[in-house]
Short mmCIF file of N, CA and C in Angstrom, two decimals:
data_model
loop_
_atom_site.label_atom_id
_atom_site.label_comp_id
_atom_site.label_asym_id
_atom_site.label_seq_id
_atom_site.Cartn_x
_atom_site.Cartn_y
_atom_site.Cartn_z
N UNK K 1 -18.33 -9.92 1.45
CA UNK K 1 -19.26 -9.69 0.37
C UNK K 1 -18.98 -8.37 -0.34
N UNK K 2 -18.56 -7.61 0.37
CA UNK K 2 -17.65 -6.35 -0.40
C UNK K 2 -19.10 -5.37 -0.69
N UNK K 3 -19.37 -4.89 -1.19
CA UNK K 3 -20.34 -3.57 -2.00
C UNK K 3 -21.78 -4.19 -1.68
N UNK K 4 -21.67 -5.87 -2.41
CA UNK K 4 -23.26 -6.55 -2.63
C UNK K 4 -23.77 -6.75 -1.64
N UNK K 5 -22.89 -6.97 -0.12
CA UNK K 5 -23.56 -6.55 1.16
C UNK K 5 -24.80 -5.10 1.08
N UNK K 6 -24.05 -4.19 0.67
CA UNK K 6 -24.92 -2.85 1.42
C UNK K 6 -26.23 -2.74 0.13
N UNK K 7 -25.78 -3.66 -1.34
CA UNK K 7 -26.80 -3.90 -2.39
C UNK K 7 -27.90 -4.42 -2.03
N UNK K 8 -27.72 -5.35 -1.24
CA UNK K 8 -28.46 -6.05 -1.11
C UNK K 8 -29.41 -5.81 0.30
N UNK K 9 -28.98 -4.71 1.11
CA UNK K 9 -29.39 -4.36 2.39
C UNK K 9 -30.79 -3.12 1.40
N UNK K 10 -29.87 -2.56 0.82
CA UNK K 10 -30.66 -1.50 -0.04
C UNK K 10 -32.17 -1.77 -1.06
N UNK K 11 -31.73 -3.01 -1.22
CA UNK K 11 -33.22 -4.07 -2.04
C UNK K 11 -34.08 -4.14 -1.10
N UNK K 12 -33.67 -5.01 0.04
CA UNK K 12 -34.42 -5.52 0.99
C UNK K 12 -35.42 -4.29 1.90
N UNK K 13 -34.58 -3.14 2.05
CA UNK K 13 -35.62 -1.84 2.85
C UNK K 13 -36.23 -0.90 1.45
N UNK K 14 -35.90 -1.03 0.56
CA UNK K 14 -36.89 -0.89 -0.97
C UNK K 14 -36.39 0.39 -1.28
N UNK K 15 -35.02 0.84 -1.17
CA UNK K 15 -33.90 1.88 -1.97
C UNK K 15 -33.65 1.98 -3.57
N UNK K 16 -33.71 2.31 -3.94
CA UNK K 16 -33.14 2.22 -5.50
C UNK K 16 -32.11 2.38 -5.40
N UNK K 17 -31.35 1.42 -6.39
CA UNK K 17 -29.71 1.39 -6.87
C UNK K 17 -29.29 2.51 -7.82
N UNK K 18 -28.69 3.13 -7.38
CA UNK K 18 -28.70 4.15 -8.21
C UNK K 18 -26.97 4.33 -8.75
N UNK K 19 -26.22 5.31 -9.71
CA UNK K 19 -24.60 5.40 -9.43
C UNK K 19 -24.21 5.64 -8.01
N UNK K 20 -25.35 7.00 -7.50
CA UNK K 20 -24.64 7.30 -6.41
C UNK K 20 -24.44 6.14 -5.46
N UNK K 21 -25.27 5.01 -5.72
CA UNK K 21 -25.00 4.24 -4.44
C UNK K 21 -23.89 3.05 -4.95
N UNK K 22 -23.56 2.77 -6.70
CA UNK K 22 -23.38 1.54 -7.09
C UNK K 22 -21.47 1.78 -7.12
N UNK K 23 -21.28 3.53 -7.86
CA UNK K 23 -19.79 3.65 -7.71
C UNK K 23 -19.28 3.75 -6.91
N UNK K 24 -19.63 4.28 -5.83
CA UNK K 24 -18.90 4.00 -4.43
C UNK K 24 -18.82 3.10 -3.96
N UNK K 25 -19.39 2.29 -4.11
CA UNK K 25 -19.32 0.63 -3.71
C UNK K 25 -18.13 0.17 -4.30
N UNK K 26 -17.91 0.25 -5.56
CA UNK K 26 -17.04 -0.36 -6.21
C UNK K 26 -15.89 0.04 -6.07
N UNK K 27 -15.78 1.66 -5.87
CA UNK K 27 -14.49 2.09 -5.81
C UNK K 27 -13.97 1.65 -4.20
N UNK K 28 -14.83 1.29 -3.72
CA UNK K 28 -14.74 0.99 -2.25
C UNK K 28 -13.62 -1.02 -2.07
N UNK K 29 -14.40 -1.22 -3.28
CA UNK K 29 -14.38 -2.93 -3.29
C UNK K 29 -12.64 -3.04 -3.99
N UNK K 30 -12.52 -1.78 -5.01
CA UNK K 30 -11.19 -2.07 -5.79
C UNK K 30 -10.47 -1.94 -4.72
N UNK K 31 -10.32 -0.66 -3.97
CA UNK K 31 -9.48 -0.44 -2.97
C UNK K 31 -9.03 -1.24 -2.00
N UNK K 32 -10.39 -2.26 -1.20
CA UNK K 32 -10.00 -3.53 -0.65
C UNK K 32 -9.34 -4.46 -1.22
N UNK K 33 -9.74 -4.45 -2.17
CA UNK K 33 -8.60 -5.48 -3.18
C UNK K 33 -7.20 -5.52 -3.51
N UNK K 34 -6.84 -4.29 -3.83
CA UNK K 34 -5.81 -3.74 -4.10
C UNK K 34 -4.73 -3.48 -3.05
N UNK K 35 -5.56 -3.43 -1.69
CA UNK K 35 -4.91 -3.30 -0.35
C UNK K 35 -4.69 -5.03 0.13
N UNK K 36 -5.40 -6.04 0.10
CA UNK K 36 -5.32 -6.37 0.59
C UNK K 36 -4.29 -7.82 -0.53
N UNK K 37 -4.48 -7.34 -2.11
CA UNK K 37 -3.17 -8.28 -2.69
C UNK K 37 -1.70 -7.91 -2.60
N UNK K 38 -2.03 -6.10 -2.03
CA UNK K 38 -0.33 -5.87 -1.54
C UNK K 38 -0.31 -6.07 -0.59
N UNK K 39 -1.08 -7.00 0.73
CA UNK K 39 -0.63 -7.10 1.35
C UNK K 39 0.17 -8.60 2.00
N UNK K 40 -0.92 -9.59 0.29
CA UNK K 40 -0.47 -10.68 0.40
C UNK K 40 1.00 -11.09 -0.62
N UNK K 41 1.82 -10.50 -0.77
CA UNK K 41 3.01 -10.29 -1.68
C UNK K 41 4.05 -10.16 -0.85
N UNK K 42 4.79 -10.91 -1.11
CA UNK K 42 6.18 -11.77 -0.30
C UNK K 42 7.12 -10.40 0.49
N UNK K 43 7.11 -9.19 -0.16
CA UNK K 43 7.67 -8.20 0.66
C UNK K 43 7.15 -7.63 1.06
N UNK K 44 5.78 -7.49 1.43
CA UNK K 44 5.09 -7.00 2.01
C UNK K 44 4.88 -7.89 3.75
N UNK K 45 4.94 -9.17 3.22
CA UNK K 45 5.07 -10.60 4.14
C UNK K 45 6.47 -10.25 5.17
N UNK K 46 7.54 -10.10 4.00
CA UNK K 46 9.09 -10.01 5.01
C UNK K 46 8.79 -9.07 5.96
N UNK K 47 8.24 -7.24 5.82
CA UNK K 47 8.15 -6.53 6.79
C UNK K 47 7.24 -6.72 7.51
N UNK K 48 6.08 -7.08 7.07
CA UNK K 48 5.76 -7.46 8.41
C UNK K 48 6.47 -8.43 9.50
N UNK K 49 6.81 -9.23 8.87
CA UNK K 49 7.58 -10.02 10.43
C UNK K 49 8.90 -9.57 11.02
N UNK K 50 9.54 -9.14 9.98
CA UNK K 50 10.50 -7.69 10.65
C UNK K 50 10.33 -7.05 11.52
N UNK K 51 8.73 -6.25 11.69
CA UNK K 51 8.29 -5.23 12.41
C UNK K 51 8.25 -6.21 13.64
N UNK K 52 7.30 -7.07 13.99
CA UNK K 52 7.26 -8.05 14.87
C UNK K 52 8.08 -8.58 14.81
N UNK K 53 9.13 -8.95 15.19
CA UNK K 53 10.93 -9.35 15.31
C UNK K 53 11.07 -8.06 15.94
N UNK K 54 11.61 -6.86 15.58
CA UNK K 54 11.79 -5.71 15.90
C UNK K 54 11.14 -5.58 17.22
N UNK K 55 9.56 -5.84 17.08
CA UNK K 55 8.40 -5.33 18.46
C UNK K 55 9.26 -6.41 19.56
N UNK K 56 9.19 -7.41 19.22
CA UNK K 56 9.53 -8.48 20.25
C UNK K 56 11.14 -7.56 21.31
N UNK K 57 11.88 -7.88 20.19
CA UNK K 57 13.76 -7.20 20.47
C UNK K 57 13.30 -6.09 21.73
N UNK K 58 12.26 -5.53 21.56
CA UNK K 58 12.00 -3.67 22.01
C UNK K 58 11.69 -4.18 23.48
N UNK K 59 10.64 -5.43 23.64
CA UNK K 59 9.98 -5.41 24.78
C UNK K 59 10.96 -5.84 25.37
N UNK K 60 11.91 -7.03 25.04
CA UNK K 60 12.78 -7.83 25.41
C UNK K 60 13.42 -7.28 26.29
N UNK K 61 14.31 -5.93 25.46
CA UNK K 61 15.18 -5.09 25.73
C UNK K 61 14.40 -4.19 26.78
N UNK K 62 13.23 -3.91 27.24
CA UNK K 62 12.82 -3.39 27.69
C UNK K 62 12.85 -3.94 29.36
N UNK K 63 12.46 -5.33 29.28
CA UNK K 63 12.14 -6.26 30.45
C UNK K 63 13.68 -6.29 30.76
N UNK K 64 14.85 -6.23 30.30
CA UNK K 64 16.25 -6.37 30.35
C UNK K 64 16.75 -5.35 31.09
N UNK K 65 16.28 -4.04 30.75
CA UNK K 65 16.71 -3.12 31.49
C UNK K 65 15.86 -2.67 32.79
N UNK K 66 14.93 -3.28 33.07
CA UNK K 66 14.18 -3.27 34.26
C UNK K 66 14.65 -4.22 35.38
N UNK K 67 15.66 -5.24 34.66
CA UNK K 67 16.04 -6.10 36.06
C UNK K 67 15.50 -7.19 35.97
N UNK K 68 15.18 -7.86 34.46
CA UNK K 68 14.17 -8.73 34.54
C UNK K 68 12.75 -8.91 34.35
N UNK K 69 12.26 -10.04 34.69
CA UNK K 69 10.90 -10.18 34.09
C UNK K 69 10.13 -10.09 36.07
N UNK K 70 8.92 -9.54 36.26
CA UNK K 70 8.70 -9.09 37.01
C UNK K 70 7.56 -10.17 37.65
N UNK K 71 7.62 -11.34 37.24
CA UNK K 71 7.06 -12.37 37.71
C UNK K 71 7.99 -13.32 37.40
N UNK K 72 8.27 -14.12 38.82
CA UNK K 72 9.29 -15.50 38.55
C UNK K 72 8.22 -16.66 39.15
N UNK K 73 8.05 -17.66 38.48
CA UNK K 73 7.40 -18.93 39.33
C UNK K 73 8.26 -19.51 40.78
N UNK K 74 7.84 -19.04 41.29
CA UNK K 74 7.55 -19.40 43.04
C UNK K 74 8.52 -18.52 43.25
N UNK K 75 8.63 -17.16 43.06
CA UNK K 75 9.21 -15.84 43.33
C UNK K 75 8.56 -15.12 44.45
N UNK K 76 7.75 -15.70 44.83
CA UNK K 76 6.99 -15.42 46.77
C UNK K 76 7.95 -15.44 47.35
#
C-alpha cells in the first residue's frame, strides 16, 4: 500500500495530514519504486543469478576442500 498505509492509520487515530506527514510518504513511495523497477530489469536479473552461481561455486569449493560433504547416507 506504500504511504496510504500510514494515511490511512493517521485518519483512523484522528492525526491531520499535513506536508510534513504527506511528502515523506511519497518521497518514500518513489524510492520503492524506483528500487524495486531496477531491480526488475534484465541486468539487474543476470547479476543476481551470477552472485548465486558464484555463492553456490564458493560453498562447493568449500565442502571440496574439507574432504567432502560431511554427511553420507548410511555413513554410520
Amino acid at each position: 500500500m506504500g504511504s496510504s498505509g500510514s494515511h490511512l492509520f493517521f485518519r483512523a487515530v484522528g492525526c491531520a495530514l499535513t506536508s510534513a506527514t504527506i511528502c515523506p510518504g511519497q518521497k518514500r513511495d518513489k524510492t520503492r519504486i524506483r528500487k524495486a523497477e531496477a531491480a526488475h530489469e534484465a541486468p539487474a536479473k543476470k547479476r543476481h543469478a551470477l552472485r548465486q552461481q558464484a555463492q553456490q561455486r564458493a560453498q562447493q569449493d568449500a565442502i571440496r576442500a574439507e574432504g567432502g560433504p560431511s554427511y553420507l547416507p548410511e555413513g554410520f
